[in-house]
Short mmCIF file of C-alpha atoms in Angstrom, two decimals:
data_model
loop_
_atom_site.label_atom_id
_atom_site.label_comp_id
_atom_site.label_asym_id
_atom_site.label_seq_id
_atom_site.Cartn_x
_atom_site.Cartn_y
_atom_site.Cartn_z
CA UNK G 149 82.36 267.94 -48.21
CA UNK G 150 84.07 268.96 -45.19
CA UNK G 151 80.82 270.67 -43.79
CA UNK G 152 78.76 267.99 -44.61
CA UNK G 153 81.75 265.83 -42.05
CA UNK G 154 81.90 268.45 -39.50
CA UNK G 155 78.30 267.88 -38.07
CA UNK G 156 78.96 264.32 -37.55
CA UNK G 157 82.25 264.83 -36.71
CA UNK G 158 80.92 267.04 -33.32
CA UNK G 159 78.49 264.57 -32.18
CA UNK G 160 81.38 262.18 -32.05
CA UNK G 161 83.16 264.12 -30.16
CA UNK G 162 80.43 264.95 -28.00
CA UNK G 163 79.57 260.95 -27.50
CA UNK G 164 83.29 261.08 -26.40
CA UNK G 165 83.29 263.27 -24.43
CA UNK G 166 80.39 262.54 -22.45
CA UNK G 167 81.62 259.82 -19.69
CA UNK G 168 84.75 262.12 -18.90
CA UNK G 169 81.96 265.72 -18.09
CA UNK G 170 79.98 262.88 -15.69
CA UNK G 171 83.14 261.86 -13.93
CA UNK G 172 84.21 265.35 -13.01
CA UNK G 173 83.27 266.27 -10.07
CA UNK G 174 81.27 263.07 -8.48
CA UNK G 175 80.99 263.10 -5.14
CA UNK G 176 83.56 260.13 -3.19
CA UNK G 177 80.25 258.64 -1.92
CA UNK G 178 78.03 258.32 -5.14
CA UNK G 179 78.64 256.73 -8.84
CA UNK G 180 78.24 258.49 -11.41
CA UNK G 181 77.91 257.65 -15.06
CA UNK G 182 75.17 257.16 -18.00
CA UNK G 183 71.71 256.46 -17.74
CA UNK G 184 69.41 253.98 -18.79
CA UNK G 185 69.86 253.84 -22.86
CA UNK G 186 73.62 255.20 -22.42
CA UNK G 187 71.81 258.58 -22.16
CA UNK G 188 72.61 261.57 -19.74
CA UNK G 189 74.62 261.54 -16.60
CA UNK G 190 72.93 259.90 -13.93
CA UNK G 191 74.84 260.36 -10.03
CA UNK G 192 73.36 257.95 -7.69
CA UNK G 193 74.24 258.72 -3.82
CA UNK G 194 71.37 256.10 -2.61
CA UNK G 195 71.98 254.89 0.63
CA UNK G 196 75.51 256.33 0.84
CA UNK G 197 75.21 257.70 4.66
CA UNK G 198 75.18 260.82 4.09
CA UNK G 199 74.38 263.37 6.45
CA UNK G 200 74.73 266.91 4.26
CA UNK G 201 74.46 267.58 0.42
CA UNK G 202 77.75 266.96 -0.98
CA UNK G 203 78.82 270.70 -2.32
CA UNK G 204 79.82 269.74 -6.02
CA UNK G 205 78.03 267.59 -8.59
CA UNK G 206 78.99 266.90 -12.13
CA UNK G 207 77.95 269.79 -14.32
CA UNK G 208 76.52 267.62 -17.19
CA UNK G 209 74.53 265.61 -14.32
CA UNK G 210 70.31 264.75 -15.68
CA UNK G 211 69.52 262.72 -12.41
CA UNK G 212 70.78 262.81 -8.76
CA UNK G 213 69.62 260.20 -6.66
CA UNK G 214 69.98 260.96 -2.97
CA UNK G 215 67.36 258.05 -1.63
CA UNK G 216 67.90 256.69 1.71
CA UNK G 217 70.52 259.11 3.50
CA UNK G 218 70.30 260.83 6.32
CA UNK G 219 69.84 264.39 5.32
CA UNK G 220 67.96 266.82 7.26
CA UNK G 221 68.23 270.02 5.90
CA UNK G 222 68.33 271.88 2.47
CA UNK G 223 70.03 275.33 2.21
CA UNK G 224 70.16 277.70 0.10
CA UNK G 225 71.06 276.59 -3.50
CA UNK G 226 71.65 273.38 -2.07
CA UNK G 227 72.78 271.69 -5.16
CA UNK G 228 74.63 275.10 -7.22
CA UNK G 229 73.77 275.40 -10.54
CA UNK G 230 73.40 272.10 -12.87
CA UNK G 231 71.70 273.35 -16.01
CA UNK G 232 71.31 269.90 -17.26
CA UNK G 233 69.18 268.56 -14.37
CA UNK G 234 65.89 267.04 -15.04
CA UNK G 235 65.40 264.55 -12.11
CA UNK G 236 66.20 264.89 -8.55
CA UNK G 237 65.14 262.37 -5.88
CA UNK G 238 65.35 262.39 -2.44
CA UNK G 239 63.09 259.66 -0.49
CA UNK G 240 63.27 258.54 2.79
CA UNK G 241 65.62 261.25 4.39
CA UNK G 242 65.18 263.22 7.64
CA UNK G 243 64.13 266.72 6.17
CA UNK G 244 62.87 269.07 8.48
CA UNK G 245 62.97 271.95 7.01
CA UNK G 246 63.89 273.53 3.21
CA UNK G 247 65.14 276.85 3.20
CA UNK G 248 63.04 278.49 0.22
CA UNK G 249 65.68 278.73 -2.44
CA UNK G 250 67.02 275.98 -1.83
CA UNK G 251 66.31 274.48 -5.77
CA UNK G 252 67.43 277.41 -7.42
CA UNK G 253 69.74 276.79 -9.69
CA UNK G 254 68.02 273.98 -11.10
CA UNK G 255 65.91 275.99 -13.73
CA UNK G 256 65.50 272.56 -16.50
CA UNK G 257 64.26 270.33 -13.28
CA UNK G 258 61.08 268.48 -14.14
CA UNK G 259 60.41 265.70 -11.68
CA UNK G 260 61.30 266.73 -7.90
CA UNK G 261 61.00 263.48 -5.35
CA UNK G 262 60.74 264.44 -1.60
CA UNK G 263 58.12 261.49 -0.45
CA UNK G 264 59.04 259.58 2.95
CA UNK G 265 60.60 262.54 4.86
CA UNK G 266 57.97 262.33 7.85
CA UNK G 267 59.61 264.80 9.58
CA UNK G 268 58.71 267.67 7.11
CA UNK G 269 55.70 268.66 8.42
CA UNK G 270 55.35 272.39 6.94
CA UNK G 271 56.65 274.03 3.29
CA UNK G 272 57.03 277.40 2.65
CA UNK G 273 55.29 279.11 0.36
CA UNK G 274 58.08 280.17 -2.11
CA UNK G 275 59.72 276.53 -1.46
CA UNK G 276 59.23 275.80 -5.27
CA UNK G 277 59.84 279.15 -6.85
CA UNK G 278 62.54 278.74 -8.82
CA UNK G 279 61.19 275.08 -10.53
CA UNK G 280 58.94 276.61 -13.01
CA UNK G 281 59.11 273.80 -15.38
CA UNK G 282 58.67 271.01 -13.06
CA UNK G 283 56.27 268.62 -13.95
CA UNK G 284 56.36 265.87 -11.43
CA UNK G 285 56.36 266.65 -7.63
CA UNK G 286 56.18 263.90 -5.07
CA UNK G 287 55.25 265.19 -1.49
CA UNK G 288 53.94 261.41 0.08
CA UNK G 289 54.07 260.39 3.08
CA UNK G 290 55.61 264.01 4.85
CA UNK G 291 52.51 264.45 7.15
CA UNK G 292 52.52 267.51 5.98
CA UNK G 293 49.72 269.68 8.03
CA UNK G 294 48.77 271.43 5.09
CA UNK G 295 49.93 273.18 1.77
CA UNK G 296 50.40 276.80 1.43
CA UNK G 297 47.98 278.16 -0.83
CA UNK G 298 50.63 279.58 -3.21
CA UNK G 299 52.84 276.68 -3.35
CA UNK G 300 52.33 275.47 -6.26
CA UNK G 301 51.22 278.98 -8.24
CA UNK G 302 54.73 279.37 -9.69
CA UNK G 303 54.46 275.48 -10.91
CA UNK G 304 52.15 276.58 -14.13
CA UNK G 305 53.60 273.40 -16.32
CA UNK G 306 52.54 270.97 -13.45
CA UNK G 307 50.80 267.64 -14.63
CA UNK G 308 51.48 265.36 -11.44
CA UNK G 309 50.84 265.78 -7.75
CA UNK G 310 51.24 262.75 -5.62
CA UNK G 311 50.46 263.87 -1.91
CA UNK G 312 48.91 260.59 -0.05
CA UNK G 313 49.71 259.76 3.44
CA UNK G 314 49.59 263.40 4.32
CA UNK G 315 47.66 265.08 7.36
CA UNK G 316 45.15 267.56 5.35
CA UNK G 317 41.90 267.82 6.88
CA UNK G 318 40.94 269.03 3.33
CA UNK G 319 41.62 269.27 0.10
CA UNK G 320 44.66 271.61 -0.38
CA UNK G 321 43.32 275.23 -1.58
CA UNK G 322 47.32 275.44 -3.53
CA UNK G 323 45.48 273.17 -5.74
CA UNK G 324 43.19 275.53 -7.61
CA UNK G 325 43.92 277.11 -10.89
CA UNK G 326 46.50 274.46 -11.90
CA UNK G 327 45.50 274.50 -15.36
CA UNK G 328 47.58 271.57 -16.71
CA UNK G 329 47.11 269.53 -13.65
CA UNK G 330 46.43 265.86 -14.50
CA UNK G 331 47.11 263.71 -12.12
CA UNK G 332 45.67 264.37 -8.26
CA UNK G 333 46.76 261.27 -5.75
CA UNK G 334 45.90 262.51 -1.76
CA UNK G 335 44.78 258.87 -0.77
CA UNK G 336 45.21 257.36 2.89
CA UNK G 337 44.94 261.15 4.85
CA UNK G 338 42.57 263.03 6.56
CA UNK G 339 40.41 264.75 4.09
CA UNK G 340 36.88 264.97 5.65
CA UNK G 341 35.05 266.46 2.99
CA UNK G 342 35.02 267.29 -0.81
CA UNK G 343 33.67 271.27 -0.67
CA UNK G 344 32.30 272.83 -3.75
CA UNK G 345 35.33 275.16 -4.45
CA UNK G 346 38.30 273.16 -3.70
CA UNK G 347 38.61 271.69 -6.82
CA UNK G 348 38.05 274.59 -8.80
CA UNK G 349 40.33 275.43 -11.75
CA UNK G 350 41.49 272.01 -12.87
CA UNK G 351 40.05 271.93 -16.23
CA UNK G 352 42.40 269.34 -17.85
CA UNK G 353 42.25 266.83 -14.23
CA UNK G 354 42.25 263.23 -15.29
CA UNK G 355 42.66 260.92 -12.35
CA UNK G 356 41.80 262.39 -8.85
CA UNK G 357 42.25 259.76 -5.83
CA UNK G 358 40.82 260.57 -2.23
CA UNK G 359 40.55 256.43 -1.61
CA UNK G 360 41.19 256.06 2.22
CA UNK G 361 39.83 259.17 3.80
CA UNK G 362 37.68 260.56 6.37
CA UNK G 363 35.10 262.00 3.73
CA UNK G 364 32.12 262.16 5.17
CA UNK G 365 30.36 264.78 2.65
CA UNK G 366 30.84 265.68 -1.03
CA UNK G 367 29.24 268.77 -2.17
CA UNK G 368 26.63 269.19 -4.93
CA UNK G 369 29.04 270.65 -7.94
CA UNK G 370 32.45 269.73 -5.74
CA UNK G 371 33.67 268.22 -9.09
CA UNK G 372 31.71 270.86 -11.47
CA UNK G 373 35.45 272.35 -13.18
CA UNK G 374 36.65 268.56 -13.63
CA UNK G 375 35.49 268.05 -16.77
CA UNK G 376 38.00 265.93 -18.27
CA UNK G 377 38.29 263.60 -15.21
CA UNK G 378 38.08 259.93 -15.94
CA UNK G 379 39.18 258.32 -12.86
CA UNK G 380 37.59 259.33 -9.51
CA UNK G 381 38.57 257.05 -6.06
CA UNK G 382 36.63 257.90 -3.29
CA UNK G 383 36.61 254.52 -1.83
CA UNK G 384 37.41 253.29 2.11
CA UNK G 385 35.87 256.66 3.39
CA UNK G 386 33.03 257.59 5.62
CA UNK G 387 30.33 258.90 3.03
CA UNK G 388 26.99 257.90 4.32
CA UNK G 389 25.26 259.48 1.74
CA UNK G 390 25.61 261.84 -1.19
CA UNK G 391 23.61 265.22 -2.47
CA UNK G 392 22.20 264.56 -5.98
CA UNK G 393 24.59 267.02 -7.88
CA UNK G 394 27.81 264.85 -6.66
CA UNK G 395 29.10 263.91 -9.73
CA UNK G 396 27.25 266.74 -11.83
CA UNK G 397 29.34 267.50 -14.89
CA UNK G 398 31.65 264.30 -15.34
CA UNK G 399 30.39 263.36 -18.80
CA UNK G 400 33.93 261.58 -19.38
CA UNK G 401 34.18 259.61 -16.31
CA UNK G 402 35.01 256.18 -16.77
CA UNK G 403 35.97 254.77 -13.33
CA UNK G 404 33.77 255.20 -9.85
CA UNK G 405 35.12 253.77 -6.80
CA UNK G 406 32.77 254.48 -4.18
CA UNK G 407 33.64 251.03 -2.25
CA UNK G 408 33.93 250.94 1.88
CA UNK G 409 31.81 253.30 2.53
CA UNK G 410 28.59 253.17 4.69
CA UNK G 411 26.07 254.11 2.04
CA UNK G 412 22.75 252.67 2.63
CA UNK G 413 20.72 253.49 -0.68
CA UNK G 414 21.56 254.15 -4.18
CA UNK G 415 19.77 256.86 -5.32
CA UNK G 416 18.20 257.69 -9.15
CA UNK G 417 19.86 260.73 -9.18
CA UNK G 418 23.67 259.98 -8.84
CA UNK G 419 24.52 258.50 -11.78
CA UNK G 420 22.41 260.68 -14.39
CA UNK G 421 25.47 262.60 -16.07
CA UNK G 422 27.68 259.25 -16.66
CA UNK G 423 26.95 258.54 -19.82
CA UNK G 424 30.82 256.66 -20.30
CA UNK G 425 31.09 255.66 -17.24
CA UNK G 426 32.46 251.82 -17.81
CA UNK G 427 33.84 250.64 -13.77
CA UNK G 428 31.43 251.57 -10.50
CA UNK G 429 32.49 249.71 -7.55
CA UNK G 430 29.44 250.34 -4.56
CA UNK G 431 30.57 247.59 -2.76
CA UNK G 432 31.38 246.92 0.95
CA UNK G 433 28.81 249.32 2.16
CA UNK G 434 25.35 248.45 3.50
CA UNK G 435 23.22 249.42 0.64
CA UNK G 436 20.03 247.71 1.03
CA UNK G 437 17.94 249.42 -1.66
CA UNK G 438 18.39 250.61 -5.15
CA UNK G 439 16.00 252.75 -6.86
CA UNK G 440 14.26 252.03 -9.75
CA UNK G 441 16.40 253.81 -12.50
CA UNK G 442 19.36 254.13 -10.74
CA UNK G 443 21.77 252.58 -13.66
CA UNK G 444 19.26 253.52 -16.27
CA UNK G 445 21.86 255.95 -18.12
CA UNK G 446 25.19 253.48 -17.39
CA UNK G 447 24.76 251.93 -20.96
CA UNK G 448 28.51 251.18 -21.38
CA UNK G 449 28.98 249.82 -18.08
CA UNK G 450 31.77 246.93 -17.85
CA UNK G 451 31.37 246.06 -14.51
CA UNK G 452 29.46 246.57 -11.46
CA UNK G 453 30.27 245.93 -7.98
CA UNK G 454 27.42 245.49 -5.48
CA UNK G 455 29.27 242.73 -3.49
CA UNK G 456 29.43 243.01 -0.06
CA UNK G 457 25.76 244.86 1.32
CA UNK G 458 22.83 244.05 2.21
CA UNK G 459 20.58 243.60 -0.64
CA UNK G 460 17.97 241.09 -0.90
CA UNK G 461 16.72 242.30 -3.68
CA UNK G 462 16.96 244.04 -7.04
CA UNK G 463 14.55 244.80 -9.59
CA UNK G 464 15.30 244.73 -13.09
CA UNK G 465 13.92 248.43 -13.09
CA UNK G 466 16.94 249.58 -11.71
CA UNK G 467 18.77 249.18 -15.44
CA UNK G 468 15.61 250.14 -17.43
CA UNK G 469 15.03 251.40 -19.54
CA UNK G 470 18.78 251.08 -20.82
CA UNK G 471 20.76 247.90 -21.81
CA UNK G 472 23.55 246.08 -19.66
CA UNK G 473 25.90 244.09 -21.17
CA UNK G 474 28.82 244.00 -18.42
CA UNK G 475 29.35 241.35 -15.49
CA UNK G 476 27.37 242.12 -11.89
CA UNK G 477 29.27 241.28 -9.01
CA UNK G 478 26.78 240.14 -6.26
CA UNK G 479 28.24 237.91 -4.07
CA UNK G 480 27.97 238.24 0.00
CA UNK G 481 24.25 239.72 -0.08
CA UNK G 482 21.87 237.99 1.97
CA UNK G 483 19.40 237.36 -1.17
CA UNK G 484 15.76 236.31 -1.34
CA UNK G 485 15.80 234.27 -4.41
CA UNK G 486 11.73 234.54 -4.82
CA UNK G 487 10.22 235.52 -7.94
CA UNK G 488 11.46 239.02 -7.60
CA UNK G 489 14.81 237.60 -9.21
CA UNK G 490 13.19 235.78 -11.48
CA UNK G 491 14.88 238.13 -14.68
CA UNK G 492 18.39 238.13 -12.81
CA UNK G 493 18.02 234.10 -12.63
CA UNK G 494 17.73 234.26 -16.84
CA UNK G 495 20.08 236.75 -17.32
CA UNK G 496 22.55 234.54 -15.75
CA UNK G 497 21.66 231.99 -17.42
CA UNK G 498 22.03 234.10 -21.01
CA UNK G 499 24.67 236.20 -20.87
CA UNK G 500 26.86 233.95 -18.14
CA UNK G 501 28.48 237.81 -17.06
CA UNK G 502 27.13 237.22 -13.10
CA UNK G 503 28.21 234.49 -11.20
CA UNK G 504 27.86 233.36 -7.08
CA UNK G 505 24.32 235.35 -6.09
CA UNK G 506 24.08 232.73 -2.77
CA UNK G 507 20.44 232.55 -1.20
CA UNK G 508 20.12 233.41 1.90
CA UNK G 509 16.08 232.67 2.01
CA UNK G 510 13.75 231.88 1.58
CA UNK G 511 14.12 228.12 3.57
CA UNK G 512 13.45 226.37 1.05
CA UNK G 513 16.38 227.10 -1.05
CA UNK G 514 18.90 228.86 1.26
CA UNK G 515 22.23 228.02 0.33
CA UNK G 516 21.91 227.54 -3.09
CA UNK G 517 23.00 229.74 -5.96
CA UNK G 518 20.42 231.75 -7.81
CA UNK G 519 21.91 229.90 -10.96
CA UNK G 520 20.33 226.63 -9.24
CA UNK G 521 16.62 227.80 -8.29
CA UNK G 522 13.95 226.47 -10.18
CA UNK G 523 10.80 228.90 -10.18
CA UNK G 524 7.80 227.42 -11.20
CA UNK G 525 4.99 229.21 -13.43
CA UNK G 526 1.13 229.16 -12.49
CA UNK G 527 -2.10 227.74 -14.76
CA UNK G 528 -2.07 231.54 -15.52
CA UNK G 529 1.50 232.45 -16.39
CA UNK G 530 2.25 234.47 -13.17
CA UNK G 531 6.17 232.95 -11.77
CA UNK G 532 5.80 230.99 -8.32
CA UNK G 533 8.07 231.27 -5.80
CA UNK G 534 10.85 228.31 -4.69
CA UNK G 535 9.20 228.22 -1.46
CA UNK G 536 5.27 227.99 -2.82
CA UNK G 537 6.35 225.76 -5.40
CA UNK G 538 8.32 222.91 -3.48
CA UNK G 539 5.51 223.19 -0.64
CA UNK G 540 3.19 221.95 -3.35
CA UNK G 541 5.23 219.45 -4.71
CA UNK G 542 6.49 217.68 -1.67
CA UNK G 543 5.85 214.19 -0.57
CA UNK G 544 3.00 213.12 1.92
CA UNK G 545 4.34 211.92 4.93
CA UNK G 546 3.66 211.69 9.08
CA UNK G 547 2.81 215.02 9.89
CA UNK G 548 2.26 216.48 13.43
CA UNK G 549 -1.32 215.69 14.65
CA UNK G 550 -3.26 218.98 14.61
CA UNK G 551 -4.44 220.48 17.56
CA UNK G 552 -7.99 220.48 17.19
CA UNK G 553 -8.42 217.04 16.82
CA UNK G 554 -6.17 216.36 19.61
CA UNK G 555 -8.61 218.95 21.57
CA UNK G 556 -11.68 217.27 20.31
CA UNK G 557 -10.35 213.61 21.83
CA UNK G 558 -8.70 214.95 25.04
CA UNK G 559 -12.56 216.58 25.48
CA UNK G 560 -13.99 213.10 24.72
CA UNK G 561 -11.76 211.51 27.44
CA UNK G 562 -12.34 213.91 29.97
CA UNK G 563 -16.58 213.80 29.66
CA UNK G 564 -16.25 209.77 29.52
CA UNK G 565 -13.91 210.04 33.30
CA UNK G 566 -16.43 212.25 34.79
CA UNK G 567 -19.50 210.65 33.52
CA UNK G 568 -21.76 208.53 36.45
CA UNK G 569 -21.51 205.05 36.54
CA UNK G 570 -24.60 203.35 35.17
CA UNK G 571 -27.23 201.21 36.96
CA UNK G 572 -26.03 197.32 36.74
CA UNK G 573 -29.27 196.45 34.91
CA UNK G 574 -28.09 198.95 32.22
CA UNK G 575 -25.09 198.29 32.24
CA UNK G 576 -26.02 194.79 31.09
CA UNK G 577 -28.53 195.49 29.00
CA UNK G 578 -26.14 197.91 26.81
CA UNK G 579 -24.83 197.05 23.77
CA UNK G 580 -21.12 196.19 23.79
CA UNK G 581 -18.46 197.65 21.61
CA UNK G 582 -15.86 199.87 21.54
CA UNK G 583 -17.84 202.95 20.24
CA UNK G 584 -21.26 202.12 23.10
CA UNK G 585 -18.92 201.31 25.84
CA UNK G 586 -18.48 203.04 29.28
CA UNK G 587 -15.39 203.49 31.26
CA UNK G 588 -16.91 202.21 34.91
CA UNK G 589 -14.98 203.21 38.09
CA UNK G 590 -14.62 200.90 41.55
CA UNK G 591 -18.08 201.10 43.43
CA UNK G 592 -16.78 203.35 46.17
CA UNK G 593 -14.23 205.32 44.27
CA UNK G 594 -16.33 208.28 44.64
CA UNK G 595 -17.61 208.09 47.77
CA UNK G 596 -20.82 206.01 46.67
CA UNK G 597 -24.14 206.12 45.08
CA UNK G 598 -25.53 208.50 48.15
CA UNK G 599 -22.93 211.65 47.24
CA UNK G 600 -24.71 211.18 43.64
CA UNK G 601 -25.95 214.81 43.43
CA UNK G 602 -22.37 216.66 44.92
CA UNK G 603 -20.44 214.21 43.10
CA UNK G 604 -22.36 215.44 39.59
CA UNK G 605 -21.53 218.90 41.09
CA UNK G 606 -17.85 218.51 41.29
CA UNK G 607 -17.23 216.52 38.05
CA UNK G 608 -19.85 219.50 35.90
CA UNK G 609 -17.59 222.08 37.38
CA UNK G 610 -14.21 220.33 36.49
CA UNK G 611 -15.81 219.66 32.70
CA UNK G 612 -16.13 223.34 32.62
CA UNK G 613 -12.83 224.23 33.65
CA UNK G 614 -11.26 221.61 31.31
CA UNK G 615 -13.29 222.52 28.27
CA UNK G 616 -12.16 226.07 29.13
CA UNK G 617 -8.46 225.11 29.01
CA UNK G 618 -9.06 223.29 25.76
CA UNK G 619 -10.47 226.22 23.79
CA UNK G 620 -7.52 228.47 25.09
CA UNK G 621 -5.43 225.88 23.77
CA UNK G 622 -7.51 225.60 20.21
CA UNK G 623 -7.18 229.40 20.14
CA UNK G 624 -3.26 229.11 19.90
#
């Protein structure tokens, strides 16, 4: 009986003891006491002014949190030996340098939190050494240059790397070979291109984000040792266009941002390997053409974001010959809702998974939503066009006189001015009427009856001349 009591018995005495090992030896500045669940020792030095480590912590301690100090250097074994330690943050400090060696002594340490110390700048290469079971390290926002390329080779258990709103012009070589690597975040730098080797090594790579870049080139097999990789951001970067082979090998993909670019074309040949891919975001670039199979193999697409270019059309031959079944987002495309979107106009209407597809032309129906054109069909099935189809069916009204009967009367007018004036006798003898009569000028208007033969001169040449006018004009 008593060994069965002696087990529970311990753990009693361990529960009690467990506040009194946290309070000994907390630093005056910080608090110290359980965790979240009653669980560990947790000492929490956030924004306590400090300017240097304090030099003892409790022994027991599972969590330091020195956020929001002023500390600007690390020595060696900065924080002794705390066997127990699995978390230690310290965000939005001055560090300028860490003396390599400075974690040893903190052999259990799994998640290491040094983001927000701007002033970094550079690590050394053995800065890590001693953490070989860390599995969370937090570098963002250091501007660090660049990473040693054996920083993180003595890190063989890590899963998490968050790195963004550094000052790499590329992605850090100290990332190959990490083996258990999951999670890659090196948004919002200076990364100007994806090369075919930098990448190399990260078989079991889930999520990689480069959103908020320079990348201006990927490389044909840049992600070929990513096969696992589901999420890939390369959004709000320069890529104007991309080699065939860019996303060769990610059979598991499920997310694509390739948003905020300035990609003018989606190509056949960029989306062959996706076969799960369920998110692609292409908009805010200035695509203007897709080709003809280009989503063809997307079958369990969710969503697709063309918003934001400038399409005016898309054939239906772009999804052939697979099946979508997700929602198209098409909205801010100047779009010429003619007979070309005939099959996007019923798909709306059937599967209600698009919505706002504003036309921008032709006339006729500009401003309206795709959703509202009616297309009409012809005595031999064929689809007619908005614009050919309310032409037809629109009201007679005024319309402008056309200009070749105008020509024809202003030529009547003209010969009836220049014409000579009649004898009196015939001039009563003729038949009146409007259609018969003569327009007769003053006797003398024209210098009289004996300036007959220059007079007839004159007026032949000025018929000419007008006549001449008046075909120019029927010629425009």
């Amino acid at each position: 009986m008593l060994a069965l009591l002696l087990p529970a018995l311990m753990l009693s005495r361990a529960g009690a003891w467990a506040p009194e090992a946290c309070a000994r030896g907390c630093p005056a500045a910080c608090s110290c006491g359980p965790g979240p669940g009653e669980r560990g020792c947790w000492v929490r030095c956030d924004r306590a002014g400090l300017l240097r480590v304090p030099p003892e912590f409790p022994c027991a301690a599972t969590s330091i949190d020195l956020d929001r100090n002023g500390l600007r250097l690390l020595g060696e074994r900065a924080f002794g030996t705390l066997p127990a330690l699995r978390r230690l943050s310290l965000r939005h400090n001055n560090l300028t340098f860490i003396t390599p060696g400075a974690f040893r002594g903190l052999g259990r340490l799994a998640e290491l939190r040094l983001a927000h110390n701007g002033a970094l700048r550079y690590l050394h290469a053995r800065t890590f050494a001693a953490l070989g079971r860390l599995r969370r390290l937090d570098l963002a926002a250091c501007r660090l240059l660049a990473l040693p390329e054996r920083l993180l080779a003595g890190l063989p258990g890590l899963r998490e790397l968050a790195a963004a709103a550094n000052l790499f012009r590329r992605v850090p070589g100290a990332l190959r070979g990490l083996a258990n690597l999951t999670h890659a975040r090196l948004e919002h730098g200076r990364v100007e291109a994806v090369a075919a080797g930098s990448l190399r090594g990260l078989g079991r790579l889930r999520a990689l984000s480069l959103q908020a870049n320079r990348v201006r080139a990927v490389h044909a097999g840049a992600f070929r040792d990513c096969a696992a990789l589901e999420h890939l951001l390369l959004g709000d970067n320069r890529l104007a266009a991309l080699p065939a082979g860019a996303f060769r090998g990610l059979g598991r993909l499920r997310a694509l941002h390739l948003g905020g670019n300035a990609l003018g074309r989606v190509a056949r040949a960029w989306f062959a390997d996706l076969a799960e891919l369920e998110l692609l975001y292409l908009d805010r670039n200035a695509i203007a053409f897709v080709e003809d199979g280009a989503f063809q193999n997307l079958s369990g697409l969710l969503a697709l974001h063309l918003n934001g270019n400038r399409l005016t059309a898309l054939a239906w031959a772009a999804f052939q010959p697979g099946f979508f079944l997700g929602r198209l987002f098409l909205f801010r495309n100047p779009w010429r809702c003619d007979c070309g979107l005939r099959w996007l106009r019923d798909w709306m209407d059937s599967s209600g998974h698009a919505a706002e597809v504003p036309c921008a032309s032709p006339g006729s129906v500009a401003g309206l939503d795709l959703s509202r054109v009616a297309f009409g069909r012809a005595p031999d099935g064929l689809c007619v066009d908005p614009e050919e189809l309310n032409g037809s069916a629109s009201s007679p009204g005024p319309s402008p006189e056309p200009a070749a009967t105008t020509a024809s009367r202003l030529s009547s007018l003209l010969s009836r001015l220049l014409a000579p004036r009649a004898p009196a006798g015939e001039a009563a003898n003729a038949t009146a009427g409007p259609g018969n009569a003569s327009l007769a000028l003053p006797s003398g208007a024209l210098g009289g009856s004996g300036h007959s033969t220059p007079f007839l001169l004159g007026a032949g040449v000025l018929l000419s001349a007008a006549r001449h006018v008046l075909f120019v004009l029927q010629a425009h």
